[in-house]
Amino acid sequence: MTGYGLATADHANVKFSVEIKSLNSKFLELSLKTPRAFADKELFLRNLCNKEIERGKASVSINVERSEETLKGAAINAALLGKYYRQLEEINLNLGANSSNLLQAALNFPEVITYSEEEANEEEWNILVTTFNEAMHNFNAFRLTEGAVLKTELEQRVNNILSLFAEVELREPDRIPNVRARLNQFLDEAVGKANIDQNRLEQELIYYIDKLDITEEKIRLKSHCDYFLTTLKNKDANGKKLGFISQEMGREINTMGAKANDAQIQQLVVGMKEELEKIKEQLLNIL
């Protein structure tokens, strides 16, 4: 689900920042970037993200910027460097070589340069957790705003399907008589009315027309649409449930289109399918 949250904090010449971003995804795909000083806390932070984000392609970036006076970096062992350099210089003279990069070579020898690891104390960890929680709060607030917009759009899409459904119901009473009339006209032209066994024809028509009946599909589609709107109003995370309901809606719409045998109803079915595809796209953005 799309979302964005940012929080920063300053403490004792150290600046903490946490940025959380997410895009649509059916599952949780988490990318977590933590400073080396807090590497041992990564599992704890991942568990928090899994609990709060639940779904989406999420990127969580945690940065700690220290001032120059508190910054630890590389240290050069000048005595050891000098020893290596003099030895290289002596070997260079004995070999009669002409080399201008002796210092660079000496710097690459073991233990000439040492790096001190950044360390975080308990106070800094507590500040980072507070900043992280603030960023997550902002992230969820962003998603709630997005969710309200999506809820309105989804309601509109389902109501559009119901409007098209109402037009199908208006068209439905004329559908079967039109099918019957077309079949009778075809048979009259193909074999002649005098050559038709009316009793047998009536039996076949009843069987054929029964196969075209869409009463059950209409009842189920209406029920699925109502259930979708009811589920949409629940406060719980129902994205996957809404996805399952939309699949059932699609199944009834497809069956209705296959049985319609009516150009106008099939056009209405195409409109329903368009609305349903837009619903499915947006459901990827709902928890």
PDB file of C-alpha atoms in Angstrom:
ATOM      1  CA  MET A   1       0.000   0.000   0.000  1.00  0.00           C
ATOM      2  CA  THR A   2       1.359   3.431  -0.873  1.00  0.00           C
ATOM      3  CA  GLY A   3       2.509   5.542   2.040  1.00  0.00           C
ATOM      4  CA  TYR A   4       5.187   7.927   3.265  1.00  0.00           C
ATOM      5  CA  GLY A   5       6.453   8.882   6.708  1.00  0.00           C
ATOM      6  CA  LEU A   6       9.454  10.925   7.874  1.00  0.00           C
ATOM      7  CA  ALA A   7      10.716  11.853  11.339  1.00  0.00           C
ATOM      8  CA  THR A   8      13.936  13.447  12.591  1.00  0.00           C
ATOM      9  CA  ALA A   9      15.517  14.144  15.991  1.00  0.00           C
ATOM     10  CA  ASP A  10      18.652  15.963  17.210  1.00  0.00           C
ATOM     11  CA  HIS A  11      20.531  14.953  20.343  1.00  0.00           C
ATOM     12  CA  ALA A  12      24.057  15.732  21.567  1.00  0.00           C
ATOM     13  CA  ASN A  13      25.537  16.571  18.153  1.00  0.00           C
ATOM     14  CA  VAL A  14      23.834  13.547  16.587  1.00  0.00           C
ATOM     15  CA  LYS A  15      20.971  13.769  14.082  1.00  0.00           C
ATOM     16  CA  PHE A  16      18.590  10.821  13.690  1.00  0.00           C
ATOM     17  CA  SER A  17      16.276  10.451  10.686  1.00  0.00           C
ATOM     18  CA  VAL A  18      13.857   7.695   9.708  1.00  0.00           C
ATOM     19  CA  GLU A  19      12.130   7.609   6.321  1.00  0.00           C
ATOM     20  CA  ILE A  20       9.472   5.037   5.383  1.00  0.00           C
ATOM     21  CA  LYS A  21       8.095   4.627   1.862  1.00  0.00           C
ATOM     22  CA  SER A  22       5.891   1.952   0.344  1.00  0.00           C
ATOM     23  CA  LEU A  23       4.285   1.102  -2.992  1.00  0.00           C
ATOM     24  CA  ASN A  24       1.557  -1.329  -4.031  1.00  0.00           C
ATOM     25  CA  SER A  25       2.254  -5.033  -3.612  1.00  0.00           C
ATOM     26  CA  LYS A  26       0.194  -8.115  -2.787  1.00  0.00           C
ATOM     27  CA  PHE A  27       2.638  -9.047  -0.029  1.00  0.00           C
ATOM     28  CA  LEU A  28       5.137  -7.325   2.256  1.00  0.00           C
ATOM     29  CA  GLU A  29       8.488  -6.769   0.546  1.00  0.00           C
ATOM     30  CA  LEU A  30      10.666  -5.012   3.100  1.00  0.00           C
ATOM     31  CA  SER A  31      13.986  -3.287   2.476  1.00  0.00           C
ATOM     32  CA  LEU A  32      15.539  -2.068   5.736  1.00  0.00           C
ATOM     33  CA  LYS A  33      18.670   0.083   5.858  1.00  0.00           C
ATOM     34  CA  THR A  34      20.190   0.515   9.320  1.00  0.00           C
ATOM     35  CA  PRO A  35      23.480   2.116  10.465  1.00  0.00           C
ATOM     36  CA  ARG A  36      26.283  -0.237  11.454  1.00  0.00           C
ATOM     37  CA  ALA A  37      26.065   0.995  15.056  1.00  0.00           C
ATOM     38  CA  PHE A  38      22.534  -0.429  15.326  1.00  0.00           C
ATOM     39  CA  ALA A  39      23.086  -3.620  13.328  1.00  0.00           C
ATOM     40  CA  ASP A  40      22.242  -5.760  16.359  1.00  0.00           C
ATOM     41  CA  LYS A  41      18.783  -4.129  16.515  1.00  0.00           C
ATOM     42  CA  GLU A  42      17.825  -4.983  12.936  1.00  0.00           C
ATOM     43  CA  LEU A  43      15.649  -7.980  13.845  1.00  0.00           C
ATOM     44  CA  PHE A  44      13.707  -5.907  16.381  1.00  0.00           C
ATOM     45  CA  LEU A  45      13.100  -3.178  13.801  1.00  0.00           C
ATOM     46  CA  ARG A  46      12.063  -5.724  11.152  1.00  0.00           C
ATOM     47  CA  ASN A  47       9.488  -7.189  13.514  1.00  0.00           C
ATOM     48  CA  LEU A  48       8.057  -3.712  14.119  1.00  0.00           C
ATOM     49  CA  CYS A  49       7.846  -3.119  10.368  1.00  0.00           C
ATOM     50  CA  ASN A  50       6.167  -6.480   9.762  1.00  0.00           C
ATOM     51  CA  LYS A  51       3.555  -5.694  12.404  1.00  0.00           C
ATOM     52  CA  GLU A  52       2.800  -2.132  11.302  1.00  0.00           C
ATOM     53  CA  ILE A  53       3.166  -2.197   7.516  1.00  0.00           C
ATOM     54  CA  GLU A  54       1.684  -5.665   6.820  1.00  0.00           C
ATOM     55  CA  ARG A  55       1.576  -5.243   3.028  1.00  0.00           C
ATOM     56  CA  GLY A  56       3.382  -3.322   0.285  1.00  0.00           C
ATOM     57  CA  LYS A  57       6.824  -2.900  -1.229  1.00  0.00           C
ATOM     58  CA  ALA A  58       8.315  -0.961   1.662  1.00  0.00           C
ATOM     59  CA  SER A  59      11.636   0.828   2.032  1.00  0.00           C
ATOM     60  CA  VAL A  60      12.770   1.880   5.522  1.00  0.00           C
ATOM     61  CA  SER A  61      15.900   4.019   5.717  1.00  0.00           C
ATOM     62  CA  ILE A  62      17.483   4.884   9.093  1.00  0.00           C
ATOM     63  CA  ASN A  63      20.325   7.414   9.145  1.00  0.00           C
ATOM     64  CA  VAL A  64      22.510   8.670  11.993  1.00  0.00           C
ATOM     65  CA  GLU A  65      24.664  11.727  11.262  1.00  0.00           C
ATOM     66  CA  ARG A  66      27.325  12.672  13.789  1.00  0.00           C
ATOM     67  CA  SER A  67      29.103  16.018  14.078  1.00  0.00           C
ATOM     68  CA  GLU A  68      32.829  16.203  13.276  1.00  0.00           C
ATOM     69  CA  GLU A  69      33.869  16.325  16.913  1.00  0.00           C
ATOM     70  CA  THR A  70      32.023  13.108  17.717  1.00  0.00           C
ATOM     71  CA  LEU A  71      32.745  11.373  14.425  1.00  0.00           C
ATOM     72  CA  LYS A  72      35.039   8.399  14.555  1.00  0.00           C
ATOM     73  CA  GLY A  73      37.046   7.473  11.494  1.00  0.00           C
ATOM     74  CA  ALA A  74      40.262   5.952  10.292  1.00  0.00           C
ATOM     75  CA  ALA A  75      43.521   6.288  12.250  1.00  0.00           C
ATOM     76  CA  ILE A  76      47.000   6.081  10.719  1.00  0.00           C
ATOM     77  CA  ASN A  77      49.839   4.447  12.648  1.00  0.00           C
ATOM     78  CA  ALA A  78      52.520   6.998  11.762  1.00  0.00           C
ATOM     79  CA  ALA A  79      55.406   5.035  13.308  1.00  0.00           C
ATOM     80  CA  LEU A  80      54.530   1.858  11.447  1.00  0.00           C
ATOM     81  CA  LEU A  81      53.978   3.799   8.220  1.00  0.00           C
ATOM     82  CA  GLY A  82      57.387   5.424   8.537  1.00  0.00           C
ATOM     83  CA  LYS A  83      59.056   2.050   9.129  1.00  0.00           C
ATOM     84  CA  TYR A  84      57.427   0.541   6.049  1.00  0.00           C
ATOM     85  CA  TYR A  85      58.282   3.602   3.957  1.00  0.00           C
ATOM     86  CA  ARG A  86      61.985   3.554   4.932  1.00  0.00           C
ATOM     87  CA  GLN A  87      62.217  -0.176   4.157  1.00  0.00           C
ATOM     88  CA  LEU A  88      60.623   0.364   0.749  1.00  0.00           C
ATOM     89  CA  GLU A  89      62.918   3.305   0.078  1.00  0.00           C
ATOM     90  CA  GLU A  90      66.002   1.226   0.952  1.00  0.00           C
ATOM     91  CA  ILE A  91      64.872  -1.681  -1.275  1.00  0.00           C
ATOM     92  CA  ASN A  92      64.116   0.784  -4.058  1.00  0.00           C
ATOM     93  CA  LEU A  93      67.664   2.212  -3.897  1.00  0.00           C
ATOM     94  CA  ASN A  94      69.277  -1.238  -3.805  1.00  0.00           C
ATOM     95  CA  LEU A  95      67.317  -2.308  -6.881  1.00  0.00           C
ATOM     96  CA  GLY A  96      67.918   0.964  -8.665  1.00  0.00           C
ATOM     97  CA  ALA A  97      64.251   1.299  -9.376  1.00  0.00           C
ATOM     98  CA  ASN A  98      62.546   4.595 -10.020  1.00  0.00           C
ATOM     99  CA  SER A  99      59.270   4.572  -8.131  1.00  0.00           C
ATOM    100  CA  SER A 100      57.191   7.579  -7.037  1.00  0.00           C
ATOM    101  CA  ASN A 101      54.390   5.765  -5.191  1.00  0.00           C
ATOM    102  CA  LEU A 102      56.218   4.406  -2.146  1.00  0.00           C
ATOM    103  CA  LEU A 103      53.892   6.219   0.253  1.00  0.00           C
ATOM    104  CA  GLN A 104      50.803   4.730  -1.380  1.00  0.00           C
ATOM    105  CA  ALA A 105      52.363   1.284  -1.210  1.00  0.00           C
ATOM    106  CA  ALA A 106      53.242   1.748   2.470  1.00  0.00           C
ATOM    107  CA  LEU A 107      49.677   2.815   3.293  1.00  0.00           C
ATOM    108  CA  ASN A 108      48.398  -0.515   1.976  1.00  0.00           C
ATOM    109  CA  PHE A 109      50.445  -2.605   4.386  1.00  0.00           C
ATOM    110  CA  PRO A 110      48.647  -4.356   7.296  1.00  0.00           C
ATOM    111  CA  GLU A 111      47.711  -2.353  10.405  1.00  0.00           C
ATOM    112  CA  VAL A 112      48.908   0.961   8.977  1.00  0.00           C
ATOM    113  CA  ILE A 113      45.321   2.202   8.818  1.00  0.00           C
ATOM    114  CA  THR A 114      42.821   1.099  11.477  1.00  0.00           C
ATOM    115  CA  TYR A 115      39.100   1.837  11.593  1.00  0.00           C
ATOM    116  CA  SER A 116      37.127   2.374  14.785  1.00  0.00           C
ATOM    117  CA  GLU A 117      33.567   1.074  14.795  1.00  0.00           C
ATOM    118  CA  GLU A 118      30.764   3.461  15.624  1.00  0.00           C
ATOM    119  CA  GLU A 119      29.097   2.525  18.883  1.00  0.00           C
ATOM    120  CA  ALA A 120      25.636   3.499  20.059  1.00  0.00           C
ATOM    121  CA  ASN A 121      24.646   3.763  23.687  1.00  0.00           C
ATOM    122  CA  GLU A 122      21.263   2.969  25.245  1.00  0.00           C
ATOM    123  CA  GLU A 123      20.200   6.617  25.232  1.00  0.00           C
ATOM    124  CA  GLU A 124      20.790   6.912  21.487  1.00  0.00           C
ATOM    125  CA  TRP A 125      18.871   3.683  20.883  1.00  0.00           C
ATOM    126  CA  ASN A 126      15.892   5.020  22.831  1.00  0.00           C
ATOM    127  CA  ILE A 127      15.931   8.210  20.769  1.00  0.00           C
ATOM    128  CA  LEU A 128      16.098   6.184  17.570  1.00  0.00           C
ATOM    129  CA  VAL A 129      13.107   4.047  18.619  1.00  0.00           C
ATOM    130  CA  THR A 130      11.105   7.190  19.406  1.00  0.00           C
ATOM    131  CA  THR A 131      12.002   8.652  16.013  1.00  0.00           C
ATOM    132  CA  PHE A 132      11.135   5.378  14.307  1.00  0.00           C
ATOM    133  CA  ASN A 133       7.715   5.273  15.999  1.00  0.00           C
ATOM    134  CA  GLU A 134       7.037   8.866  14.993  1.00  0.00           C
ATOM    135  CA  ALA A 135       7.911   8.096  11.370  1.00  0.00           C
ATOM    136  CA  MET A 136       5.644   5.033  11.456  1.00  0.00           C
ATOM    137  CA  HIS A 137       2.823   7.142  12.901  1.00  0.00           C
ATOM    138  CA  ASN A 138       3.228   9.653  10.057  1.00  0.00           C
ATOM    139  CA  PHE A 139       3.379   6.780   7.586  1.00  0.00           C
ATOM    140  CA  ASN A 140       0.118   5.270   8.852  1.00  0.00           C
ATOM    141  CA  ALA A 141      -1.570   8.681   8.925  1.00  0.00           C
ATOM    142  CA  PHE A 142      -0.636   9.123   5.268  1.00  0.00           C
ATOM    143  CA  ARG A 143      -2.114   5.703   4.452  1.00  0.00           C
ATOM    144  CA  LEU A 144      -5.330   6.491   6.346  1.00  0.00           C
ATOM    145  CA  THR A 145      -5.795   9.587   4.208  1.00  0.00           C
ATOM    146  CA  GLU A 146      -5.126   7.562   1.070  1.00  0.00           C
ATOM    147  CA  GLY A 147      -7.498   4.882   2.339  1.00  0.00           C
ATOM    148  CA  ALA A 148     -10.371   7.338   2.739  1.00  0.00           C
ATOM    149  CA  VAL A 149      -9.948   8.407  -0.882  1.00  0.00           C
ATOM    150  CA  LEU A 150      -9.786   4.783  -2.047  1.00  0.00           C
ATOM    151  CA  LYS A 151     -12.885   3.875  -0.049  1.00  0.00           C
ATOM    152  CA  THR A 152     -14.865   6.586  -1.819  1.00  0.00           C
ATOM    153  CA  GLU A 153     -13.604   5.468  -5.218  1.00  0.00           C
ATOM    154  CA  LEU A 154     -14.331   1.778  -4.587  1.00  0.00           C
ATOM    155  CA  GLU A 155     -17.851   2.584  -3.412  1.00  0.00           C
ATOM    156  CA  GLN A 156     -18.383   4.559  -6.597  1.00  0.00           C
ATOM    157  CA  ARG A 157     -17.081   1.692  -8.766  1.00  0.00           C
ATOM    158  CA  VAL A 158     -19.365  -0.852  -7.104  1.00  0.00           C
ATOM    159  CA  ASN A 159     -22.323   1.509  -7.406  1.00  0.00           C
ATOM    160  CA  ASN A 160     -21.494   1.867 -11.103  1.00  0.00           C
ATOM    161  CA  ILE A 161     -21.718  -1.933 -11.419  1.00  0.00           C
ATOM    162  CA  LEU A 162     -25.045  -1.879  -9.608  1.00  0.00           C
ATOM    163  CA  SER A 163     -26.311   0.838 -11.973  1.00  0.00           C
ATOM    164  CA  LEU A 164     -25.353  -1.277 -14.976  1.00  0.00           C
ATOM    165  CA  PHE A 165     -26.952  -4.250 -13.234  1.00  0.00           C
ATOM    166  CA  ALA A 166     -30.218  -2.284 -12.917  1.00  0.00           C
ATOM    167  CA  GLU A 167     -30.141  -1.670 -16.666  1.00  0.00           C
ATOM    168  CA  VAL A 168     -29.682  -5.421 -17.236  1.00  0.00           C
ATOM    169  CA  GLU A 169     -32.783  -6.080 -15.160  1.00  0.00           C
ATOM    170  CA  LEU A 170     -34.746  -3.590 -17.250  1.00  0.00           C
ATOM    171  CA  ARG A 171     -33.599  -5.344 -20.403  1.00  0.00           C
ATOM    172  CA  GLU A 172     -34.118  -8.867 -19.057  1.00  0.00           C
ATOM    173  CA  PRO A 173     -37.923  -9.239 -19.586  1.00  0.00           C
ATOM    174  CA  ASP A 174     -37.505  -8.751 -23.360  1.00  0.00           C
ATOM    175  CA  ARG A 175     -34.481 -11.020 -23.708  1.00  0.00           C
ATOM    176  CA  ILE A 176     -36.099 -14.479 -23.716  1.00  0.00           C
ATOM    177  CA  PRO A 177     -39.008 -13.516 -26.017  1.00  0.00           C
ATOM    178  CA  ASN A 178     -36.465 -12.051 -28.444  1.00  0.00           C
ATOM    179  CA  VAL A 179     -34.385 -15.259 -28.319  1.00  0.00           C
ATOM    180  CA  ARG A 180     -37.516 -17.333 -28.950  1.00  0.00           C
ATOM    181  CA  ALA A 181     -38.568 -15.106 -31.843  1.00  0.00           C
ATOM    182  CA  ARG A 182     -35.112 -15.310 -33.471  1.00  0.00           C
ATOM    183  CA  LEU A 183     -35.084 -19.116 -33.238  1.00  0.00           C
ATOM    184  CA  ASN A 184     -38.588 -19.434 -34.700  1.00  0.00           C
ATOM    185  CA  GLN A 185     -37.681 -17.092 -37.541  1.00  0.00           C
ATOM    186  CA  PHE A 186     -34.510 -19.061 -38.290  1.00  0.00           C
ATOM    187  CA  LEU A 187     -36.361 -22.378 -38.369  1.00  0.00           C
ATOM    188  CA  ASP A 188     -39.137 -20.976 -40.541  1.00  0.00           C
ATOM    189  CA  GLU A 189     -36.589 -19.764 -43.051  1.00  0.00           C
ATOM    190  CA  ALA A 190     -34.429 -22.896 -42.864  1.00  0.00           C
ATOM    191  CA  VAL A 191     -36.968 -25.736 -43.021  1.00  0.00           C
ATOM    192  CA  GLY A 192     -40.378 -24.104 -43.328  1.00  0.00           C
ATOM    193  CA  LYS A 193     -43.012 -23.759 -40.652  1.00  0.00           C
ATOM    194  CA  ALA A 194     -45.034 -26.716 -42.003  1.00  0.00           C
ATOM    195  CA  ASN A 195     -42.100 -29.068 -41.507  1.00  0.00           C
ATOM    196  CA  ILE A 196     -41.577 -28.255 -37.828  1.00  0.00           C
ATOM    197  CA  ASP A 197     -42.822 -30.518 -35.058  1.00  0.00           C
ATOM    198  CA  GLN A 198     -44.190 -27.866 -32.716  1.00  0.00           C
ATOM    199  CA  ASN A 199     -44.257 -30.140 -29.651  1.00  0.00           C
ATOM    200  CA  ARG A 200     -40.630 -31.164 -30.111  1.00  0.00           C
ATOM    201  CA  LEU A 201     -39.686 -27.572 -30.861  1.00  0.00           C
ATOM    202  CA  GLU A 202     -41.309 -26.386 -27.659  1.00  0.00           C
ATOM    203  CA  GLN A 203     -39.418 -28.983 -25.635  1.00  0.00           C
ATOM    204  CA  GLU A 204     -36.107 -27.976 -27.213  1.00  0.00           C
ATOM    205  CA  LEU A 205     -36.842 -24.295 -26.691  1.00  0.00           C
ATOM    206  CA  ILE A 206     -37.597 -24.857 -23.011  1.00  0.00           C
ATOM    207  CA  TYR A 207     -34.316 -26.743 -22.600  1.00  0.00           C
ATOM    208  CA  TYR A 208     -32.311 -24.160 -24.550  1.00  0.00           C
ATOM    209  CA  ILE A 209     -33.864 -21.137 -22.848  1.00  0.00           C
ATOM    210  CA  ASP A 210     -33.303 -22.698 -19.430  1.00  0.00           C
ATOM    211  CA  LYS A 211     -29.571 -22.754 -20.247  1.00  0.00           C
ATOM    212  CA  LEU A 212     -29.736 -19.015 -20.918  1.00  0.00           C
ATOM    213  CA  ASP A 213     -31.422 -18.145 -17.631  1.00  0.00           C
ATOM    214  CA  ILE A 214     -29.336 -15.655 -15.612  1.00  0.00           C
ATOM    215  CA  THR A 215     -31.583 -15.336 -12.568  1.00  0.00           C
ATOM    216  CA  GLU A 216     -29.099 -17.032 -10.222  1.00  0.00           C
ATOM    217  CA  GLU A 217     -26.204 -14.978 -11.578  1.00  0.00           C
ATOM    218  CA  LYS A 218     -28.136 -11.749 -10.968  1.00  0.00           C
ATOM    219  CA  ILE A 219     -29.016 -12.746  -7.401  1.00  0.00           C
ATOM    220  CA  ARG A 220     -25.427 -13.717  -6.575  1.00  0.00           C
ATOM    221  CA  LEU A 221     -23.918 -10.616  -8.203  1.00  0.00           C
ATOM    222  CA  LYS A 222     -26.240  -8.325  -6.270  1.00  0.00           C
ATOM    223  CA  SER A 223     -25.382 -10.207  -3.061  1.00  0.00           C
ATOM    224  CA  HIS A 224     -21.625  -9.954  -3.725  1.00  0.00           C
ATOM    225  CA  CYS A 225     -21.845  -6.210  -4.417  1.00  0.00           C
ATOM    226  CA  ASP A 226     -23.787  -5.594  -1.199  1.00  0.00           C
ATOM    227  CA  TYR A 227     -21.312  -7.734   0.760  1.00  0.00           C
ATOM    228  CA  PHE A 228     -18.389  -5.809  -0.776  1.00  0.00           C
ATOM    229  CA  LEU A 229     -19.851  -2.471   0.360  1.00  0.00           C
ATOM    230  CA  THR A 230     -20.540  -3.849   3.846  1.00  0.00           C
ATOM    231  CA  THR A 231     -17.007  -5.239   4.181  1.00  0.00           C
ATOM    232  CA  LEU A 232     -15.556  -1.957   2.953  1.00  0.00           C
ATOM    233  CA  LYS A 233     -17.082  -0.180   5.957  1.00  0.00           C
ATOM    234  CA  ASN A 234     -15.380  -2.456   8.506  1.00  0.00           C
ATOM    235  CA  LYS A 235     -12.421  -1.012  10.397  1.00  0.00           C
ATOM    236  CA  ASP A 236     -10.387  -4.214  10.163  1.00  0.00           C
ATOM    237  CA  ALA A 237      -7.841  -4.818   7.388  1.00  0.00           C
ATOM    238  CA  ASN A 238      -9.946  -6.499   4.713  1.00  0.00           C
ATOM    239  CA  GLY A 239      -7.964  -6.001   1.507  1.00  0.00           C
ATOM    240  CA  LYS A 240      -7.574  -9.718   0.813  1.00  0.00           C
ATOM    241  CA  LYS A 241     -11.206 -10.395   1.708  1.00  0.00           C
ATOM    242  CA  LEU A 242     -12.338  -7.692  -0.689  1.00  0.00           C
ATOM    243  CA  GLY A 243     -10.105  -9.295  -3.313  1.00  0.00           C
ATOM    244  CA  PHE A 244     -11.880 -12.630  -2.869  1.00  0.00           C
ATOM    245  CA  ILE A 245     -15.298 -10.960  -3.117  1.00  0.00           C
ATOM    246  CA  SER A 246     -14.246  -9.176  -6.315  1.00  0.00           C
ATOM    247  CA  GLN A 247     -13.231 -12.532  -7.797  1.00  0.00           C
ATOM    248  CA  GLU A 248     -16.732 -13.866  -7.099  1.00  0.00           C
ATOM    249  CA  MET A 249     -18.238 -10.741  -8.652  1.00  0.00           C
ATOM    250  CA  GLY A 250     -16.141 -11.323 -11.756  1.00  0.00           C
ATOM    251  CA  ARG A 251     -17.260 -14.944 -11.980  1.00  0.00           C
ATOM    252  CA  GLU A 252     -20.950 -13.949 -11.997  1.00  0.00           C
ATOM    253  CA  ILE A 253     -20.393 -11.113 -14.466  1.00  0.00           C
ATOM    254  CA  ASN A 254     -18.541 -13.418 -16.868  1.00  0.00           C
ATOM    255  CA  THR A 255     -21.249 -16.086 -16.659  1.00  0.00           C
ATOM    256  CA  MET A 256     -23.935 -13.469 -17.209  1.00  0.00           C
ATOM    257  CA  GLY A 257     -22.137 -12.250 -20.324  1.00  0.00           C
ATOM    258  CA  ALA A 258     -21.712 -15.800 -21.652  1.00  0.00           C
ATOM    259  CA  LYS A 259     -25.425 -16.543 -21.213  1.00  0.00           C
ATOM    260  CA  ALA A 260     -26.795 -13.167 -22.247  1.00  0.00           C
ATOM    261  CA  ASN A 261     -27.318 -13.825 -25.970  1.00  0.00           C
ATOM    262  CA  ASP A 262     -28.306 -10.177 -26.184  1.00  0.00           C
ATOM    263  CA  ALA A 263     -26.140  -7.421 -27.641  1.00  0.00           C
ATOM    264  CA  GLN A 264     -27.304  -4.689 -25.256  1.00  0.00           C
ATOM    265  CA  ILE A 265     -26.861  -6.837 -22.153  1.00  0.00           C
ATOM    266  CA  GLN A 266     -23.399  -7.897 -23.326  1.00  0.00           C
ATOM    267  CA  GLN A 267     -22.460  -4.235 -23.699  1.00  0.00           C
ATOM    268  CA  LEU A 268     -23.614  -3.640 -20.137  1.00  0.00           C
ATOM    269  CA  VAL A 269     -21.556  -6.646 -19.025  1.00  0.00           C
ATOM    270  CA  VAL A 270     -18.477  -5.143 -20.700  1.00  0.00           C
ATOM    271  CA  GLY A 271     -19.065  -1.966 -18.681  1.00  0.00           C
ATOM    272  CA  MET A 272     -19.248  -4.043 -15.480  1.00  0.00           C
ATOM    273  CA  LYS A 273     -15.962  -5.749 -16.357  1.00  0.00           C
ATOM    274  CA  GLU A 274     -14.262  -2.380 -16.876  1.00  0.00           C
ATOM    275  CA  GLU A 275     -15.422  -1.173 -13.463  1.00  0.00           C
ATOM    276  CA  LEU A 276     -14.359  -4.448 -11.840  1.00  0.00           C
ATOM    277  CA  GLU A 277     -10.847  -4.246 -13.322  1.00  0.00           C
ATOM    278  CA  LYS A 278     -10.443  -0.770 -11.832  1.00  0.00           C
ATOM    279  CA  ILE A 279     -11.610  -2.158  -8.483  1.00  0.00           C
ATOM    280  CA  LYS A 280      -9.030  -4.963  -8.623  1.00  0.00           C
ATOM    281  CA  GLU A 281      -6.252  -2.484  -9.407  1.00  0.00           C
ATOM    282  CA  GLN A 282      -7.107  -0.397  -6.365  1.00  0.00           C
ATOM    283  CA  LEU A 283      -7.463  -3.410  -4.078  1.00  0.00           C
ATOM    284  CA  LEU A 284      -3.711  -3.951  -4.399  1.00  0.00           C
ATOM    285  CA  ASN A 285      -3.393  -0.742  -2.382  1.00  0.00           C
ATOM    286  CA  ILE A 286      -5.598  -1.846   0.519  1.00  0.00           C
ATOM    287  CA  LEU A 287      -4.490  -3.842   3.563  1.00  0.00           C
TER     288      LEU A 287
END
